[in-house]
């Protein structure tokens, strides 16, 4: 006899939301994770009294009121607004591209002046059918914005020249003709005051969790423990890579504790020159308006991913999308398994979208059982 209604593989956001919904419906769950901590990539740890985002900056934002109300059951959010800064050579620019950016770049003041300069640069380039990312970006924003703020950063992110990247990666560039540095357009935005780990901990309250457990070391025994499996790991790993390996980009983090109160004056500072090896520096205390005597920074180095390493961003190009579609067909035949989350669905998900999806899947599943 199965001991649990659900075995949930992965204690990240998707797994935690599903487990919480199942528990509310009176179902029994076992949550397992190969890492030594819960919360997946939104895990925050305390260093010098500062909540450090171990796997890169995570800023919660959503326009879905139901999702906002849902997360507020488990954490108190502050009013943090994401307003990153970009450094190019010794010049500082506001992101997203807005009137503060254009004013600094061209010493202008009005939206019409900015629009005229961008339109003139686009017209001079005369790109009617962009064949690669460089041409696409140039045709959307003109030469100055592209050269200073897009080119180097994008090439570091993807590890290849913009001329060798497909145009579809940049569908649009958000050009704002207002003096507004708020990166997101969403109605609700903030960061849990106690960190994301505490939020996920509350979601998993009263649910059995086992850490440092590798599902694949004894998959048959684990499967036998529950009526159904919710799997949030890599979909190709589940099928032992039988159709091939799905590709990702990964990020390496270099963390430093600095003996100063304030290193860069902003939580997120992007470095857009190709010659600087990291893409950005995160100063974690600024996410929660900290005033500790020391500070913690993380430099982010994008890199190529190899099988067995931590996957971050799916590469949703034609080749990988076709391969994922084939794995997705295999997944449909697994009647006892629900595949979900960033790795299970091979999709770049913002946190609110992970929650939306997990809630929808959990509620549909639980209504049937």
mmCIF file of C-alpha atoms in Angstrom:
data_model
loop_
_atom_site.group_PDB
_atom_site.id
_atom_site.type_symbol
_atom_site.label_atom_id
_atom_site.label_comp_id
_atom_site.label_asym_id
_atom_site.label_seq_id
_atom_site.Cartn_x
_atom_site.Cartn_y
_atom_site.Cartn_z
ATOM 1 C CA UNK A 1 0.000 0.000 0.000
ATOM 2 C CA UNK A 2 1.234 3.520 -0.810
ATOM 3 C CA UNK A 3 2.115 5.495 2.283
ATOM 4 C CA UNK A 4 1.468 8.957 0.783
ATOM 5 C CA UNK A 5 -0.972 10.429 -1.682
ATOM 6 C CA UNK A 6 1.814 12.475 -3.312
ATOM 7 C CA UNK A 7 5.567 12.244 -3.547
ATOM 8 C CA UNK A 8 6.866 15.694 -4.507
ATOM 9 C CA UNK A 9 10.336 15.692 -6.038
ATOM 10 C CA UNK A 10 11.802 19.150 -5.441
ATOM 11 C CA UNK A 11 11.259 21.530 -2.510
ATOM 12 C CA UNK A 12 11.280 24.663 -4.673
ATOM 13 C CA UNK A 13 8.382 27.040 -5.215
ATOM 14 C CA UNK A 14 6.316 24.770 -7.485
ATOM 15 C CA UNK A 15 6.689 21.764 -5.171
ATOM 16 C CA UNK A 16 5.925 23.834 -2.059
ATOM 17 C CA UNK A 17 2.749 25.349 -3.564
ATOM 18 C CA UNK A 18 1.512 21.942 -4.710
ATOM 19 C CA UNK A 19 2.271 20.421 -1.280
ATOM 20 C CA UNK A 20 0.466 23.256 0.500
ATOM 21 C CA UNK A 21 -2.640 22.817 -1.671
ATOM 22 C CA UNK A 22 -2.594 19.029 -1.224
ATOM 23 C CA UNK A 23 -2.279 19.370 2.555
ATOM 24 C CA UNK A 24 -5.231 21.812 2.603
ATOM 25 C CA UNK A 25 -7.259 19.194 0.720
ATOM 26 C CA UNK A 26 -6.430 16.614 3.399
ATOM 27 C CA UNK A 27 -3.860 14.711 1.322
ATOM 28 C CA UNK A 28 -0.586 13.313 2.639
ATOM 29 C CA UNK A 29 2.692 14.375 1.002
ATOM 30 C CA UNK A 30 6.359 13.589 1.171
ATOM 31 C CA UNK A 31 8.632 16.289 -0.272
ATOM 32 C CA UNK A 32 12.198 15.304 -1.175
ATOM 33 C CA UNK A 33 15.091 17.378 -2.500
ATOM 34 C CA UNK A 34 18.663 16.515 -3.437
ATOM 35 C CA UNK A 35 19.922 19.821 -2.020
ATOM 36 C CA UNK A 36 20.618 20.451 1.648
ATOM 37 C CA UNK A 37 17.962 23.192 1.786
ATOM 38 C CA UNK A 38 14.378 23.937 0.778
ATOM 39 C CA UNK A 39 13.200 26.760 -1.545
ATOM 40 C CA UNK A 40 15.154 25.743 -4.672
ATOM 41 C CA UNK A 41 16.665 28.685 -6.519
ATOM 42 C CA UNK A 42 14.829 31.274 -4.420
ATOM 43 C CA UNK A 43 16.719 30.084 -1.317
ATOM 44 C CA UNK A 44 17.994 32.914 0.879
ATOM 45 C CA UNK A 45 20.611 32.376 3.596
ATOM 46 C CA UNK A 46 21.701 34.698 6.369
ATOM 47 C CA UNK A 47 25.209 36.178 6.194
ATOM 48 C CA UNK A 48 26.219 39.003 8.571
ATOM 49 C CA UNK A 49 22.521 39.470 9.360
ATOM 50 C CA UNK A 50 21.738 39.955 5.657
ATOM 51 C CA UNK A 51 19.371 37.734 3.628
ATOM 52 C CA UNK A 52 21.594 36.660 0.719
ATOM 53 C CA UNK A 53 19.942 35.443 -2.505
ATOM 54 C CA UNK A 54 22.144 32.378 -2.995
ATOM 55 C CA UNK A 55 21.132 31.740 -6.627
ATOM 56 C CA UNK A 56 20.827 35.296 -7.895
ATOM 57 C CA UNK A 57 18.417 38.164 -7.350
ATOM 58 C CA UNK A 58 14.761 37.223 -6.994
ATOM 59 C CA UNK A 59 12.311 40.122 -6.961
ATOM 60 C CA UNK A 60 8.672 39.168 -6.625
ATOM 61 C CA UNK A 61 6.330 40.976 -9.015
ATOM 62 C CA UNK A 62 2.886 40.177 -10.340
ATOM 63 C CA UNK A 63 -0.272 41.736 -11.722
ATOM 64 C CA UNK A 64 -2.324 38.786 -10.516
ATOM 65 C CA UNK A 65 -4.080 39.877 -7.313
ATOM 66 C CA UNK A 66 -4.936 36.275 -6.350
ATOM 67 C CA UNK A 67 -1.235 35.283 -6.530
ATOM 68 C CA UNK A 68 -0.231 38.371 -4.509
ATOM 69 C CA UNK A 69 -2.797 37.518 -1.817
ATOM 70 C CA UNK A 70 -1.633 33.897 -1.883
ATOM 71 C CA UNK A 71 2.042 34.692 -1.146
ATOM 72 C CA UNK A 72 1.082 37.231 1.500
ATOM 73 C CA UNK A 73 -0.367 34.356 3.557
ATOM 74 C CA UNK A 74 3.176 33.078 4.030
ATOM 75 C CA UNK A 75 5.323 36.203 4.210
ATOM 76 C CA UNK A 76 5.211 39.910 4.852
ATOM 77 C CA UNK A 77 6.515 41.749 1.787
ATOM 78 C CA UNK A 78 8.302 45.092 1.777
ATOM 79 C CA UNK A 79 7.857 47.803 -0.847
ATOM 80 C CA UNK A 80 11.077 47.188 -2.747
ATOM 81 C CA UNK A 81 11.004 48.561 -6.319
ATOM 82 C CA UNK A 82 13.476 47.117 -8.802
ATOM 83 C CA UNK A 83 15.422 50.022 -10.327
ATOM 84 C CA UNK A 84 18.721 48.636 -11.645
ATOM 85 C CA UNK A 85 21.659 50.729 -12.822
ATOM 86 C CA UNK A 86 23.942 49.962 -15.769
ATOM 87 C CA UNK A 87 27.633 50.831 -15.909
ATOM 88 C CA UNK A 88 29.288 51.310 -19.299
ATOM 89 C CA UNK A 89 32.941 52.372 -19.049
ATOM 90 C CA UNK A 90 32.614 55.185 -16.480
ATOM 91 C CA UNK A 91 29.082 56.145 -17.422
ATOM 92 C CA UNK A 92 26.054 55.305 -15.242
ATOM 93 C CA UNK A 93 22.625 54.732 -16.786
ATOM 94 C CA UNK A 94 19.202 53.920 -15.364
ATOM 95 C CA UNK A 95 17.349 50.781 -16.445
ATOM 96 C CA UNK A 96 14.913 50.087 -17.975
ATOM 97 C CA UNK A 97 15.688 52.437 -20.877
ATOM 98 C CA UNK A 98 13.767 55.574 -19.931
ATOM 99 C CA UNK A 99 14.055 59.353 -20.015
ATOM 100 C CA UNK A 100 16.733 59.290 -17.303
ATOM 101 C CA UNK A 101 18.756 56.977 -19.573
ATOM 102 C CA UNK A 102 18.246 59.093 -22.696
ATOM 103 C CA UNK A 103 18.841 62.379 -20.893
ATOM 104 C CA UNK A 104 22.206 61.110 -19.631
ATOM 105 C CA UNK A 105 23.143 59.585 -22.985
ATOM 106 C CA UNK A 106 22.323 62.577 -25.243
ATOM 107 C CA UNK A 107 22.047 65.526 -22.825
ATOM 108 C CA UNK A 108 18.382 66.071 -23.724
ATOM 109 C CA UNK A 109 15.248 66.685 -21.669
ATOM 110 C CA UNK A 110 12.037 65.956 -23.580
ATOM 111 C CA UNK A 111 10.475 62.696 -24.787
ATOM 112 C CA UNK A 112 10.194 64.083 -28.331
ATOM 113 C CA UNK A 113 13.964 64.738 -28.478
ATOM 114 C CA UNK A 114 14.648 61.161 -27.418
ATOM 115 C CA UNK A 115 12.156 59.729 -29.925
ATOM 116 C CA UNK A 116 13.672 61.817 -32.720
ATOM 117 C CA UNK A 117 17.238 60.634 -31.995
ATOM 118 C CA UNK A 118 16.179 56.970 -31.808
ATOM 119 C CA UNK A 119 14.073 57.255 -34.978
ATOM 120 C CA UNK A 120 16.960 58.926 -36.840
ATOM 121 C CA UNK A 121 19.428 56.196 -35.811
ATOM 122 C CA UNK A 122 16.989 53.456 -36.816
ATOM 123 C CA UNK A 123 16.345 55.131 -40.190
ATOM 124 C CA UNK A 124 20.097 55.466 -40.908
ATOM 125 C CA UNK A 125 20.620 51.738 -40.229
ATOM 126 C CA UNK A 126 17.783 50.786 -42.640
ATOM 127 C CA UNK A 127 17.279 47.237 -41.316
ATOM 128 C CA UNK A 128 13.958 45.947 -42.646
ATOM 129 C CA UNK A 129 14.359 42.216 -41.982
ATOM 130 C CA UNK A 130 16.589 41.542 -38.924
ATOM 131 C CA UNK A 131 18.578 38.337 -39.401
ATOM 132 C CA UNK A 132 20.177 38.125 -35.953
ATOM 133 C CA UNK A 133 19.959 39.601 -32.466
ATOM 134 C CA UNK A 134 22.273 42.498 -33.295
ATOM 135 C CA UNK A 135 20.151 43.625 -36.243
ATOM 136 C CA UNK A 136 16.967 43.137 -34.224
ATOM 137 C CA UNK A 137 18.213 45.290 -31.327
ATOM 138 C CA UNK A 138 19.567 47.973 -33.667
ATOM 139 C CA UNK A 139 16.243 48.121 -35.512
ATOM 140 C CA UNK A 140 14.393 48.587 -32.212
ATOM 141 C CA UNK A 141 16.600 51.022 -30.296
ATOM 142 C CA UNK A 142 19.272 52.470 -32.579
ATOM 143 C CA UNK A 143 23.055 52.323 -32.308
ATOM 144 C CA UNK A 144 23.796 54.162 -29.023
ATOM 145 C CA UNK A 145 21.453 52.156 -26.781
ATOM 146 C CA UNK A 146 22.554 48.921 -28.464
ATOM 147 C CA UNK A 147 26.315 49.550 -28.259
ATOM 148 C CA UNK A 148 26.335 50.830 -24.682
ATOM 149 C CA UNK A 149 23.608 48.870 -22.932
ATOM 150 C CA UNK A 150 22.643 45.768 -24.926
ATOM 151 C CA UNK A 151 25.587 44.337 -26.876
ATOM 152 C CA UNK A 152 28.201 43.468 -24.248
ATOM 153 C CA UNK A 153 25.719 42.371 -21.605
ATOM 154 C CA UNK A 154 23.858 40.072 -24.013
ATOM 155 C CA UNK A 155 27.075 38.541 -25.367
ATOM 156 C CA UNK A 156 28.219 37.751 -21.834
ATOM 157 C CA UNK A 157 24.823 36.262 -20.982
ATOM 158 C CA UNK A 158 24.812 33.923 -23.973
ATOM 159 C CA UNK A 159 28.548 33.386 -24.431
ATOM 160 C CA UNK A 160 28.454 34.285 -28.131
ATOM 161 C CA UNK A 161 28.391 37.265 -30.451
ATOM 162 C CA UNK A 162 25.056 39.057 -30.957
ATOM 163 C CA UNK A 163 25.543 38.401 -34.682
ATOM 164 C CA UNK A 164 25.412 34.658 -33.939
ATOM 165 C CA UNK A 165 22.279 34.815 -31.789
ATOM 166 C CA UNK A 166 18.765 34.502 -33.249
ATOM 167 C CA UNK A 167 16.691 37.679 -33.577
ATOM 168 C CA UNK A 168 13.740 36.222 -31.618
ATOM 169 C CA UNK A 169 15.632 36.408 -28.291
ATOM 170 C CA UNK A 170 14.837 40.147 -28.260
ATOM 171 C CA UNK A 171 11.204 40.440 -29.327
ATOM 172 C CA UNK A 172 11.067 44.018 -28.094
ATOM 173 C CA UNK A 173 13.173 46.461 -26.107
ATOM 174 C CA UNK A 174 11.221 48.389 -23.489
ATOM 175 C CA UNK A 175 11.797 52.053 -24.385
ATOM 176 C CA UNK A 176 9.972 54.292 -21.924
ATOM 177 C CA UNK A 177 9.576 57.977 -22.539
ATOM 178 C CA UNK A 178 8.926 58.846 -18.894
ATOM 179 C CA UNK A 179 11.308 59.508 -15.993
ATOM 180 C CA UNK A 180 10.385 56.211 -14.312
ATOM 181 C CA UNK A 181 13.077 53.797 -13.122
ATOM 182 C CA UNK A 182 10.676 51.051 -11.984
ATOM 183 C CA UNK A 183 11.811 48.018 -13.998
ATOM 184 C CA UNK A 184 8.537 46.111 -13.779
ATOM 185 C CA UNK A 185 5.094 47.230 -14.902
ATOM 186 C CA UNK A 186 3.328 44.886 -12.495
ATOM 187 C CA UNK A 187 0.829 46.178 -9.953
ATOM 188 C CA UNK A 188 2.377 44.316 -7.000
ATOM 189 C CA UNK A 189 6.065 44.138 -6.175
ATOM 190 C CA UNK A 190 8.288 43.457 -3.179
ATOM 191 C CA UNK A 191 10.546 41.040 -1.331
ATOM 192 C CA UNK A 192 9.735 38.971 1.797
ATOM 193 C CA UNK A 193 11.167 40.844 4.778
ATOM 194 C CA UNK A 194 12.355 37.567 6.368
ATOM 195 C CA UNK A 195 13.652 36.144 3.062
ATOM 196 C CA UNK A 196 12.234 33.547 0.673
ATOM 197 C CA UNK A 197 13.409 30.537 2.674
ATOM 198 C CA UNK A 198 11.157 31.540 5.586
ATOM 199 C CA UNK A 199 8.255 31.942 3.142
ATOM 200 C CA UNK A 200 8.707 28.446 1.684
ATOM 201 C CA UNK A 201 9.221 27.040 5.193
ATOM 202 C CA UNK A 202 5.782 28.349 6.118
ATOM 203 C CA UNK A 203 4.272 26.811 2.964
ATOM 204 C CA UNK A 204 5.735 23.447 3.959
ATOM 205 C CA UNK A 205 4.657 23.633 7.602
ATOM 206 C CA UNK A 206 3.270 20.295 8.784
ATOM 207 C CA UNK A 207 4.477 18.492 5.631
ATOM 208 C CA UNK A 208 7.196 15.835 5.746
ATOM 209 C CA UNK A 209 10.366 17.013 4.002
ATOM 210 C CA UNK A 210 13.544 15.004 3.420
ATOM 211 C CA UNK A 211 16.666 16.813 2.175
ATOM 212 C CA UNK A 212 19.866 15.527 0.546
ATOM 213 C CA UNK A 213 17.857 12.742 -1.040
ATOM 214 C CA UNK A 214 18.476 11.725 -4.648
ATOM 215 C CA UNK A 215 15.234 10.515 -6.231
ATOM 216 C CA UNK A 216 17.105 8.655 -8.979
ATOM 217 C CA UNK A 217 19.260 6.639 -6.565
ATOM 218 C CA UNK A 218 16.173 4.571 -5.748
ATOM 219 C CA UNK A 219 13.424 5.758 -8.059
ATOM 220 C CA UNK A 220 11.412 2.516 -7.948
ATOM 221 C CA UNK A 221 11.265 2.534 -4.140
ATOM 222 C CA UNK A 222 10.330 6.223 -4.034
ATOM 223 C CA UNK A 223 7.604 5.775 -6.656
ATOM 224 C CA UNK A 224 6.125 2.943 -4.604
ATOM 225 C CA UNK A 225 5.726 5.276 -1.611
ATOM 226 C CA UNK A 226 2.964 7.351 -3.176
ATOM 227 C CA UNK A 227 -0.107 7.142 -5.376
ATOM 228 C CA UNK A 228 1.269 9.923 -7.597
ATOM 229 C CA UNK A 229 4.537 11.772 -8.170
ATOM 230 C CA UNK A 230 4.915 15.514 -8.713
ATOM 231 C CA UNK A 231 8.279 15.844 -10.460
ATOM 232 C CA UNK A 232 9.959 19.277 -10.686
ATOM 233 C CA UNK A 233 13.416 18.192 -11.852
ATOM 234 C CA UNK A 234 14.837 18.116 -15.373
ATOM 235 C CA UNK A 235 12.389 16.376 -17.698
ATOM 236 C CA UNK A 236 15.163 14.829 -19.825
ATOM 237 C CA UNK A 237 16.845 13.424 -16.685
ATOM 238 C CA UNK A 238 13.538 11.712 -15.754
ATOM 239 C CA UNK A 239 13.671 9.802 -19.036
ATOM 240 C CA UNK A 240 17.407 9.124 -18.663
ATOM 241 C CA UNK A 241 18.199 11.453 -21.589
ATOM 242 C CA UNK A 242 16.902 8.833 -24.022
ATOM 243 C CA UNK A 243 16.025 11.447 -26.677
ATOM 244 C CA UNK A 244 19.009 13.722 -26.017
ATOM 245 C CA UNK A 245 20.081 16.428 -23.547
ATOM 246 C CA UNK A 246 18.182 19.707 -23.220
ATOM 247 C CA UNK A 247 20.533 22.688 -23.018
ATOM 248 C CA UNK A 248 20.772 25.487 -20.449
ATOM 249 C CA UNK A 249 22.888 28.477 -19.558
ATOM 250 C CA UNK A 250 24.290 28.534 -16.064
ATOM 251 C CA UNK A 251 25.501 31.238 -13.691
ATOM 252 C CA UNK A 252 28.434 31.151 -11.294
ATOM 253 C CA UNK A 253 28.278 33.402 -8.233
ATOM 254 C CA UNK A 254 31.268 34.920 -6.485
ATOM 255 C CA UNK A 255 30.223 36.092 -3.033
ATOM 256 C CA UNK A 256 32.190 38.575 -0.897
ATOM 257 C CA UNK A 257 31.661 40.026 2.570
ATOM 258 C CA UNK A 258 32.928 43.612 2.577
ATOM 259 C CA UNK A 259 33.899 45.598 5.626
ATOM 260 C CA UNK A 260 31.844 48.639 4.624
ATOM 261 C CA UNK A 261 28.253 49.638 5.169
ATOM 262 C CA UNK A 262 27.352 50.394 1.557
ATOM 263 C CA UNK A 263 29.332 49.236 -1.497
ATOM 264 C CA UNK A 264 27.391 50.392 -4.567
ATOM 265 C CA UNK A 265 24.275 52.201 -3.335
ATOM 266 C CA UNK A 266 21.861 49.960 -5.264
ATOM 267 C CA UNK A 267 20.780 46.325 -5.085
ATOM 268 C CA UNK A 268 21.460 45.605 -8.768
ATOM 269 C CA UNK A 269 24.219 47.123 -10.918
ATOM 270 C CA UNK A 270 24.729 45.731 -14.443
ATOM 271 C CA UNK A 271 28.103 45.865 -16.192
ATOM 272 C CA UNK A 272 27.442 46.126 -19.904
ATOM 273 C CA UNK A 273 31.005 46.060 -21.289
ATOM 274 C CA UNK A 274 32.050 42.761 -22.825
ATOM 275 C CA UNK A 275 35.552 43.088 -21.277
ATOM 276 C CA UNK A 276 34.244 42.886 -17.697
ATOM 277 C CA UNK A 277 33.660 39.156 -17.111
ATOM 278 C CA UNK A 278 30.634 39.415 -14.809
ATOM 279 C CA UNK A 279 27.225 40.691 -15.911
ATOM 280 C CA UNK A 280 26.194 42.300 -12.659
ATOM 281 C CA UNK A 281 26.886 42.838 -8.977
ATOM 282 C CA UNK A 282 24.124 42.301 -6.443
ATOM 283 C CA UNK A 283 24.336 44.042 -3.052
ATOM 284 C CA UNK A 284 21.859 41.998 -1.056
ATOM 285 C CA UNK A 285 21.147 44.304 1.893
ATOM 286 C CA UNK A 286 19.480 46.877 -0.374
ATOM 287 C CA UNK A 287 16.664 44.433 -1.185
ATOM 288 C CA UNK A 288 15.374 44.911 2.368
ATOM 289 C CA UNK A 289 16.774 48.378 3.113
ATOM 290 C CA UNK A 290 19.397 46.953 5.483
ATOM 291 C CA UNK A 291 21.728 49.080 7.603
ATOM 292 C CA UNK A 292 24.118 46.410 8.916
ATOM 293 C CA UNK A 293 27.745 47.501 9.487
ATOM 294 C CA UNK A 294 29.016 45.115 6.769
ATOM 295 C CA UNK A 295 27.679 44.271 3.317
ATOM 296 C CA UNK A 296 27.539 41.182 1.078
ATOM 297 C CA UNK A 297 27.921 41.352 -2.688
ATOM 298 C CA UNK A 298 27.641 38.678 -5.384
ATOM 299 C CA UNK A 299 29.225 38.914 -8.817
ATOM 300 C CA UNK A 300 27.396 36.926 -11.511
ATOM 301 C CA UNK A 301 29.333 35.110 -14.231
ATOM 302 C CA UNK A 302 27.205 33.456 -16.934
ATOM 303 C CA UNK A 303 28.777 30.323 -18.390
ATOM 304 C CA UNK A 304 28.219 27.300 -20.564
ATOM 305 C CA UNK A 305 26.306 24.480 -18.914
ATOM 306 C CA UNK A 306 27.335 20.847 -18.968
ATOM 307 C CA UNK A 307 25.253 17.856 -17.960
ATOM 308 C CA UNK A 308 25.336 17.270 -14.210
ATOM 309 C CA UNK A 309 25.798 20.938 -13.316
ATOM 310 C CA UNK A 310 23.086 23.229 -11.942
ATOM 311 C CA UNK A 311 20.826 24.320 -14.835
ATOM 312 C CA UNK A 312 19.546 27.913 -14.815
ATOM 313 C CA UNK A 313 18.085 29.298 -18.041
ATOM 314 C CA UNK A 314 16.588 27.002 -20.668
ATOM 315 C CA UNK A 315 17.807 27.751 -24.181
ATOM 316 C CA UNK A 316 14.446 27.874 -25.938
ATOM 317 C CA UNK A 317 15.778 27.833 -29.484
ATOM 318 C CA UNK A 318 14.278 25.713 -32.243
ATOM 319 C CA UNK A 319 16.443 22.645 -31.578
ATOM 320 C CA UNK A 320 15.736 22.533 -27.834
ATOM 321 C CA UNK A 321 12.048 23.389 -28.230
ATOM 322 C CA UNK A 322 11.637 20.453 -30.638
ATOM 323 C CA UNK A 323 13.439 18.142 -28.217
ATOM 324 C CA UNK A 324 11.321 19.339 -25.294
ATOM 325 C CA UNK A 325 8.141 18.740 -27.329
ATOM 326 C CA UNK A 326 9.263 15.126 -27.822
ATOM 327 C CA UNK A 327 9.898 14.702 -24.075
ATOM 328 C CA UNK A 328 6.547 16.318 -23.365
ATOM 329 C CA UNK A 329 4.866 13.590 -25.431
ATOM 330 C CA UNK A 330 6.633 10.951 -23.316
ATOM 331 C CA UNK A 331 5.513 12.770 -20.167
ATOM 332 C CA UNK A 332 1.847 12.578 -21.215
ATOM 333 C CA UNK A 333 2.081 8.780 -21.128
ATOM 334 C CA UNK A 334 3.217 8.812 -17.476
ATOM 335 C CA UNK A 335 -0.193 8.576 -15.840
ATOM 336 C CA UNK A 336 1.210 8.551 -12.321
ATOM 337 C CA UNK A 337 3.529 11.579 -12.768
ATOM 338 C CA UNK A 338 2.842 15.323 -12.937
ATOM 339 C CA UNK A 339 5.716 17.334 -14.470
ATOM 340 C CA UNK A 340 5.992 20.936 -13.328
ATOM 341 C CA UNK A 341 8.147 24.000 -12.825
ATOM 342 C CA UNK A 342 11.088 25.554 -14.643
ATOM 343 C CA UNK A 343 12.923 22.249 -15.195
ATOM 344 C CA UNK A 344 9.945 19.925 -15.494
ATOM 345 C CA UNK A 345 8.412 22.132 -18.205
ATOM 346 C CA UNK A 346 11.701 23.460 -19.645
ATOM 347 C CA UNK A 347 10.497 27.028 -19.393
ATOM 348 C CA UNK A 348 11.795 30.303 -18.008
ATOM 349 C CA UNK A 349 9.253 31.097 -15.297
ATOM 350 C CA UNK A 350 8.962 34.203 -13.138
ATOM 351 C CA UNK A 351 7.973 33.339 -9.573
ATOM 352 C CA UNK A 352 4.382 34.520 -9.910
ATOM 353 C CA UNK A 353 3.916 32.374 -13.009
ATOM 354 C CA UNK A 354 5.317 29.317 -11.183
ATOM 355 C CA UNK A 355 2.735 29.877 -8.436
ATOM 356 C CA UNK A 356 -0.086 30.453 -10.936
ATOM 357 C CA UNK A 357 0.769 27.234 -12.743
ATOM 358 C CA UNK A 358 1.254 25.146 -9.588
ATOM 359 C CA UNK A 359 -2.065 26.363 -8.163
ATOM 360 C CA UNK A 360 -3.922 25.597 -11.393
ATOM 361 C CA UNK A 361 -2.415 22.110 -11.709
ATOM 362 C CA UNK A 362 -2.897 21.302 -8.002
ATOM 363 C CA UNK A 363 -6.504 22.443 -7.953
ATOM 364 C CA UNK A 364 -7.370 20.509 -11.093
ATOM 365 C CA UNK A 365 -5.618 17.400 -9.774
ATOM 366 C CA UNK A 366 -7.192 17.618 -6.326
ATOM 367 C CA UNK A 367 -10.675 18.196 -7.760
ATOM 368 C CA UNK A 368 -10.298 14.872 -9.611
ATOM 369 C CA UNK A 369 -9.031 12.975 -6.567
#
